[in-house]
CSV table of N, CA and C in Angstrom, one decimal:
chain,number,residue,atom,x,y,z
A,12,MET,N,44.9,-30.1,43.4
A,12,MET,CA,45.4,-31.0,44.4
A,12,MET,C,45.7,-32.3,43.7
A,13,LYS,N,46.8,-32.9,44.0
A,13,LYS,CA,47.3,-34.1,43.5
A,13,LYS,C,46.6,-35.3,44.1
A,14,GLU,N,46.1,-36.2,43.2
A,14,GLU,CA,45.4,-37.4,43.7
A,14,GLU,C,46.4,-38.4,44.4
A,15,ALA,N,45.9,-39.0,45.4
A,15,ALA,CA,46.7,-40.0,46.2
A,15,ALA,C,47.1,-41.2,45.2
A,16,SER,N,48.2,-41.7,45.5
A,16,SER,CA,48.7,-42.9,44.8
A,16,SER,C,48.0,-44.1,45.1
A,17,PHE,N,48.2,-45.1,44.3
A,17,PHE,CA,47.6,-46.5,44.5
A,17,PHE,C,47.9,-46.9,45.9
A,18,GLY,N,49.2,-46.9,46.3
A,18,GLY,CA,49.6,-47.3,47.6
A,18,GLY,C,49.0,-46.6,48.7
A,19,ALA,N,48.9,-45.3,48.6
A,19,ALA,CA,48.3,-44.4,49.6
A,19,ALA,C,46.8,-44.8,49.8
A,20,LYS,N,46.1,-45.0,48.6
A,20,LYS,CA,44.7,-45.4,48.7
A,20,LYS,C,44.5,-46.7,49.4
A,21,ILE,N,45.2,-47.7,49.1
A,21,ILE,CA,45.0,-49.0,49.7
A,21,ILE,C,45.4,-49.0,51.2
A,22,LYS,N,46.4,-48.2,51.5
A,22,LYS,CA,46.8,-48.0,52.9
A,22,LYS,C,45.7,-47.3,53.7
A,23,ALA,N,45.1,-46.3,53.1
A,23,ALA,CA,44.0,-45.6,53.8
A,23,ALA,C,42.8,-46.5,54.0
A,24,LEU,N,42.5,-47.3,52.9
A,24,LEU,CA,41.4,-48.2,53.0
A,24,LEU,C,41.6,-49.3,54.1
A,25,ARG,N,42.8,-49.8,54.2
A,25,ARG,CA,43.2,-50.8,55.2
A,25,ARG,C,43.1,-50.2,56.6
A,26,THR,N,43.7,-49.0,56.8
A,26,THR,CA,43.7,-48.4,58.1
A,26,THR,C,42.3,-48.0,58.6
A,27,ASP,N,41.4,-47.6,57.6
A,27,ASP,CA,40.0,-47.2,57.9
A,27,ASP,C,39.3,-48.4,58.5
A,28,LEU,N,39.7,-49.6,58.1
A,28,LEU,CA,39.1,-50.9,58.6
A,28,LEU,C,39.8,-51.4,59.8
A,29,ASP,N,40.8,-50.7,60.3
A,29,ASP,CA,41.6,-51.1,61.4
A,29,ASP,C,42.3,-52.5,61.2
A,30,LEU,N,42.8,-52.7,60.0
A,30,LEU,CA,43.4,-54.0,59.7
A,30,LEU,C,44.9,-53.8,59.6
A,31,LYS,N,45.7,-54.9,59.8
A,31,LYS,CA,47.1,-54.9,59.6
A,31,LYS,C,47.4,-55.4,58.2
A,32,GLN,N,48.6,-55.0,57.7
A,32,GLN,CA,49.0,-55.5,56.4
A,32,GLN,C,48.8,-57.0,56.3
A,33,SER,N,49.3,-57.7,57.3
A,33,SER,CA,49.2,-59.2,57.3
A,33,SER,C,47.8,-59.7,57.2
A,34,ASP,N,46.8,-59.0,57.8
A,34,ASP,CA,45.4,-59.4,57.7
A,34,ASP,C,44.9,-59.4,56.3
A,35,VAL,N,45.2,-58.2,55.6
A,35,VAL,CA,44.8,-58.1,54.2
A,35,VAL,C,45.5,-59.1,53.3
A,36,ALA,N,46.8,-59.2,53.5
A,36,ALA,CA,47.6,-60.1,52.7
A,36,ALA,C,47.1,-61.5,52.8
A,37,GLU,N,46.7,-61.9,54.0
A,37,GLU,CA,46.2,-63.3,54.2
A,37,GLU,C,44.9,-63.5,53.4
A,38,LYS,N,44.0,-62.5,53.4
A,38,LYS,CA,42.8,-62.5,52.7
A,38,LYS,C,43.0,-62.6,51.2
A,39,LEU,N,44.0,-61.9,50.8
A,39,LEU,CA,44.3,-61.9,49.3
A,39,LEU,C,45.2,-63.0,48.8
A,40,GLY,N,45.7,-63.8,49.8
A,40,GLY,CA,46.5,-65.0,49.4
A,40,GLY,C,47.9,-64.6,48.9
A,41,ILE,N,48.5,-63.5,49.5
A,41,ILE,CA,49.8,-63.0,49.2
A,41,ILE,C,50.6,-62.8,50.5
A,42,SER,N,51.9,-62.6,50.4
A,42,SER,CA,52.6,-62.4,51.6
A,42,SER,C,52.5,-60.9,52.1
A,43,GLN,N,52.7,-60.7,53.4
A,43,GLN,CA,52.7,-59.4,53.9
A,43,GLN,C,53.7,-58.5,53.3
A,44,SER,N,54.9,-59.0,53.0
A,44,SER,CA,55.9,-58.1,52.4
A,44,SER,C,55.5,-57.7,51.0
A,45,VAL,N,54.8,-58.5,50.2
A,45,VAL,CA,54.3,-58.1,48.9
A,45,VAL,C,53.3,-57.0,49.0
A,46,TYR,N,52.3,-57.2,50.0
A,46,TYR,CA,51.3,-56.2,50.2
A,46,TYR,C,51.9,-54.9,50.6
A,47,GLY,N,52.9,-55.0,51.5
A,47,GLY,CA,53.6,-53.8,52.0
A,47,GLY,C,54.2,-53.1,50.9
A,48,ASN,N,54.8,-53.8,49.9
A,48,ASN,CA,55.4,-53.2,48.8
A,48,ASN,C,54.4,-52.4,47.9
A,49,TYR,N,53.2,-53.0,47.8
A,49,TYR,CA,52.1,-52.3,47.1
A,49,TYR,C,51.8,-50.9,47.8
A,50,GLU,N,51.7,-50.9,49.1
A,50,GLU,CA,51.4,-49.7,49.8
A,50,GLU,C,52.5,-48.7,49.7
A,51,GLN,N,53.7,-49.2,49.6
A,51,GLN,CA,54.9,-48.3,49.6
A,51,GLN,C,55.2,-47.8,48.1
A,52,GLY,N,54.5,-48.4,47.2
A,52,GLY,CA,54.7,-48.0,45.8
A,52,GLY,C,55.9,-48.6,45.2
A,53,LYS,N,56.5,-49.7,45.8
A,53,LYS,CA,57.7,-50.3,45.3
A,53,LYS,C,57.3,-51.4,44.3
A,54,ARG,N,56.0,-51.8,44.3
A,54,ARG,CA,55.6,-52.9,43.4
A,54,ARG,C,54.1,-52.7,43.1
A,55,ASN,N,53.7,-53.1,41.9
A,55,ASN,CA,52.3,-53.1,41.5
A,55,ASN,C,51.7,-54.5,41.4
A,56,PRO,N,50.5,-54.6,41.8
A,56,PRO,CA,49.9,-56.0,41.7
A,56,PRO,C,49.6,-56.4,40.3
A,57,ASP,N,49.5,-57.7,40.1
A,57,ASP,CA,49.1,-58.2,38.7
A,57,ASP,C,47.6,-58.0,38.6
A,58,PHE,N,47.1,-58.3,37.5
A,58,PHE,CA,45.6,-58.0,37.2
A,58,PHE,C,44.8,-58.8,38.2
A,59,GLU,N,45.0,-60.1,38.4
A,59,GLU,CA,44.2,-60.9,39.3
A,59,GLU,C,44.2,-60.3,40.7
A,60,THR,N,45.4,-60.0,41.2
A,60,THR,CA,45.5,-59.4,42.5
A,60,THR,C,44.8,-58.1,42.6
A,61,LEU,N,44.9,-57.2,41.6
A,61,LEU,CA,44.2,-56.0,41.6
A,61,LEU,C,42.7,-56.2,41.7
A,62,VAL,N,42.2,-57.1,41.0
A,62,VAL,CA,40.7,-57.4,41.1
A,62,VAL,C,40.4,-57.9,42.5
A,63,ASN,N,41.2,-58.7,43.1
A,63,ASN,CA,41.0,-59.2,44.4
A,63,ASN,C,41.0,-58.1,45.4
A,64,ILE,N,41.9,-57.1,45.3
A,64,ILE,CA,42.0,-55.9,46.1
A,64,ILE,C,40.7,-55.1,46.0
A,65,CYS,N,40.3,-54.9,44.8
A,65,CYS,CA,39.0,-54.2,44.5
A,65,CYS,C,37.8,-54.8,45.2
A,66,VAL,N,37.7,-56.2,45.1
A,66,VAL,CA,36.6,-56.9,45.7
A,66,VAL,C,36.7,-56.8,47.2
A,67,PHE,N,37.9,-57.0,47.7
A,67,PHE,CA,38.1,-57.0,49.2
A,67,PHE,C,37.7,-55.6,49.8
A,68,TYR,N,38.1,-54.5,49.2
A,68,TYR,CA,37.8,-53.2,49.7
A,68,TYR,C,36.5,-52.6,49.1
A,69,GLN,N,35.9,-53.3,48.2
A,69,GLN,CA,34.6,-52.9,47.6
A,69,GLN,C,34.8,-51.5,46.9
A,70,VAL,N,35.8,-51.4,46.1
A,70,VAL,CA,36.0,-50.2,45.4
A,70,VAL,C,36.3,-50.5,43.9
A,71,SER,N,36.3,-49.6,43.0
A,71,SER,CA,36.6,-49.8,41.6
A,71,SER,C,38.1,-49.7,41.3
A,72,ALA,N,38.5,-50.4,40.3
A,72,ALA,CA,39.8,-50.3,39.8
A,72,ALA,C,40.1,-48.9,39.4
A,73,ASP,N,39.1,-48.3,38.8
A,73,ASP,CA,39.3,-46.9,38.3
A,73,ASP,C,39.7,-46.0,39.5
A,74,TYR,N,39.1,-46.2,40.6
A,74,TYR,CA,39.4,-45.4,41.8
A,74,TYR,C,40.8,-45.7,42.3
A,75,LEU,N,41.2,-46.9,42.4
A,75,LEU,CA,42.5,-47.3,42.9
A,75,LEU,C,43.6,-46.8,41.9
A,76,LEU,N,43.3,-46.9,40.6
A,76,LEU,CA,44.4,-46.6,39.6
A,76,LEU,C,44.4,-45.1,39.3
A,77,GLY,N,43.4,-44.3,39.8
A,77,GLY,CA,43.4,-42.9,39.6
A,77,GLY,C,42.8,-42.5,38.2
A,78,VAL,N,42.0,-43.3,37.6
A,78,VAL,CA,41.4,-43.0,36.3
A,78,VAL,C,40.3,-41.9,36.6
A,79,PRO,N,40.5,-40.8,35.9
A,79,PRO,CA,39.5,-39.7,36.1
A,79,PRO,C,38.1,-40.1,35.6
A,80,THR,N,37.1,-40.0,36.4
A,80,THR,CA,35.8,-40.3,36.0
A,80,THR,C,34.9,-39.1,36.2
A,81,GLU,N,35.1,-38.3,37.3
A,81,GLU,CA,34.3,-37.2,37.6
A,81,GLU,C,35.3,-36.1,38.2
A,82,SER,N,34.8,-34.9,38.2
A,82,SER,CA,35.7,-33.9,38.7
A,82,SER,C,35.0,-33.1,39.8
A,83,GLY,N,35.8,-32.4,40.6
A,83,GLY,CA,35.3,-31.4,41.6
A,83,GLY,C,34.2,-32.0,42.5
A,84,CYS,N,33.2,-31.2,42.7
A,84,CYS,CA,32.2,-31.6,43.7
A,84,CYS,C,31.4,-32.8,43.3
A,85,PHE,N,31.4,-33.2,42.0
A,85,PHE,CA,30.7,-34.4,41.6
A,85,PHE,C,31.4,-35.6,42.1
A,86,SER,N,32.7,-35.6,42.1
A,86,SER,CA,33.5,-36.7,42.6
A,86,SER,C,33.3,-36.8,44.1
A,87,ALA,N,33.3,-35.7,44.9
A,87,ALA,CA,33.0,-35.8,46.3
A,87,ALA,C,31.6,-36.3,46.6
A,88,LEU,N,30.6,-35.8,45.8
A,88,LEU,CA,29.3,-36.2,46.0
A,88,LEU,C,29.1,-37.7,45.7
A,89,SER,N,29.8,-38.2,44.7
A,89,SER,CA,29.7,-39.6,44.3
A,89,SER,C,30.3,-40.4,45.5
A,90,GLY,N,31.4,-40.0,46.1
A,90,GLY,CA,31.9,-40.8,47.2
A,90,GLY,C,31.0,-40.7,48.4
A,91,THR,N,30.4,-39.6,48.6
A,91,THR,CA,29.4,-39.5,49.8
A,91,THR,C,28.2,-40.4,49.5
A,92,LEU,N,27.7,-40.4,48.3
A,92,LEU,CA,26.5,-41.2,48.0
A,92,LEU,C,26.9,-42.7,48.2
A,93,ARG,N,28.0,-43.1,47.8
A,93,ARG,CA,28.4,-44.6,47.9
A,93,ARG,C,28.5,-45.0,49.4
A,94,SER,N,28.8,-44.0,50.3
A,94,SER,CA,28.9,-44.4,51.7
A,94,SER,C,27.6,-44.3,52.4
A,95,MET,N,26.5,-43.9,51.8
A,95,MET,CA,25.2,-43.7,52.4
A,95,MET,C,24.4,-45.0,52.4
A,96,HIS,N,23.5,-45.1,53.4
A,96,HIS,CA,22.5,-46.2,53.4
A,96,HIS,C,21.7,-46.1,52.1
A,97,PRO,N,21.3,-47.3,51.6
A,97,PRO,CA,20.5,-47.3,50.3
A,97,PRO,C,19.3,-46.4,50.4
A,98,ALA,N,18.6,-46.4,51.5
A,98,ALA,CA,17.4,-45.6,51.6
A,98,ALA,C,17.7,-44.1,51.5
A,99,ASP,N,18.8,-43.7,52.1
A,99,ASP,CA,19.2,-42.3,52.0
A,99,ASP,C,19.7,-42.0,50.5
A,100,GLN,N,20.3,-42.9,49.9
A,100,GLN,CA,20.7,-42.8,48.5
A,100,GLN,C,19.5,-42.5,47.6
A,101,GLN,N,18.4,-43.3,47.9
A,101,GLN,CA,17.2,-43.1,47.2
A,101,GLN,C,16.6,-41.7,47.4
A,102,ARG,N,16.6,-41.3,48.6
A,102,ARG,CA,16.1,-39.9,49.0
A,102,ARG,C,16.8,-38.8,48.2
A,103,VAL,N,18.2,-39.0,48.1
A,103,VAL,CA,19.0,-38.0,47.4
A,103,VAL,C,18.6,-38.0,45.9
A,104,CYS,N,18.4,-39.2,45.4
A,104,CYS,CA,18.0,-39.2,43.9
A,104,CYS,C,16.6,-38.6,43.7
A,105,GLU,N,15.7,-38.9,44.6
A,105,GLU,CA,14.4,-38.2,44.5
A,105,GLU,C,14.4,-36.7,44.6
A,106,TYR,N,15.3,-36.2,45.5
A,106,TYR,CA,15.4,-34.8,45.7
A,106,TYR,C,16.0,-34.2,44.4
A,107,ALA,N,17.0,-34.8,43.8
A,107,ALA,CA,17.7,-34.3,42.6
A,107,ALA,C,16.6,-34.3,41.5
A,108,GLU,N,15.8,-35.3,41.4
A,108,GLU,CA,14.7,-35.3,40.3
A,108,GLU,C,13.8,-34.2,40.6
A,109,MET,N,13.4,-33.9,41.8
A,109,MET,CA,12.5,-32.9,42.2
A,109,MET,C,13.1,-31.5,41.8
A,110,LEU,N,14.4,-31.3,42.1
A,110,LEU,CA,15.0,-30.1,41.7
A,110,LEU,C,15.0,-29.9,40.2
A,111,CYS,N,15.3,-30.9,39.4
A,111,CYS,CA,15.3,-30.8,38.0
A,111,CYS,C,13.9,-30.5,37.4
A,112,PHE,N,12.9,-31.1,38.0
A,112,PHE,CA,11.5,-30.9,37.6
A,112,PHE,C,11.2,-29.4,37.9
A,113,TYR,N,11.6,-28.9,39.1
A,113,TYR,CA,11.3,-27.6,39.5
A,113,TYR,C,11.9,-26.6,38.5
A,114,ARG,N,13.2,-26.8,38.2
A,114,ARG,CA,13.9,-25.9,37.3
A,114,ARG,C,13.3,-25.9,35.9
A,115,LYS,N,12.9,-27.1,35.5
A,115,LYS,CA,12.4,-27.2,34.1
A,115,LYS,C,11.0,-26.5,34.0
A,116,HIS,N,10.2,-26.5,35.1
A,116,HIS,CA,8.9,-26.0,35.0
A,116,HIS,C,8.7,-24.6,35.7
A,117,LYS,N,9.8,-24.1,36.1
A,117,LYS,CA,9.8,-22.7,36.8
A,117,LYS,C,9.5,-21.7,35.7
A,118,LYS,N,8.7,-20.7,36.0
A,118,LYS,CA,8.4,-19.7,35.0
A,118,LYS,C,8.8,-18.3,35.5
């Protein structure tokens, strides 16, 4: 399955937050038309703006730029973990440690 483009990713992030292009553009200190061009893939942000977009949406540049970091179910699990409450993240980590311990000591 082909990964979504930079523009598609920032559009999805924006719409998930129920924001308009003009809302995001204002927060980033750029015009709505420039931001719209990013979403449409007609233009790419400069480094400073890319950093600002990452900070605004609280995502990594690797994610937005499509840098492969994990594959398959690990990528999906990573995304799920990031969206969880910190206490639940801790529970998942403890469960994973318990599974590893069990597998290591199973006879």
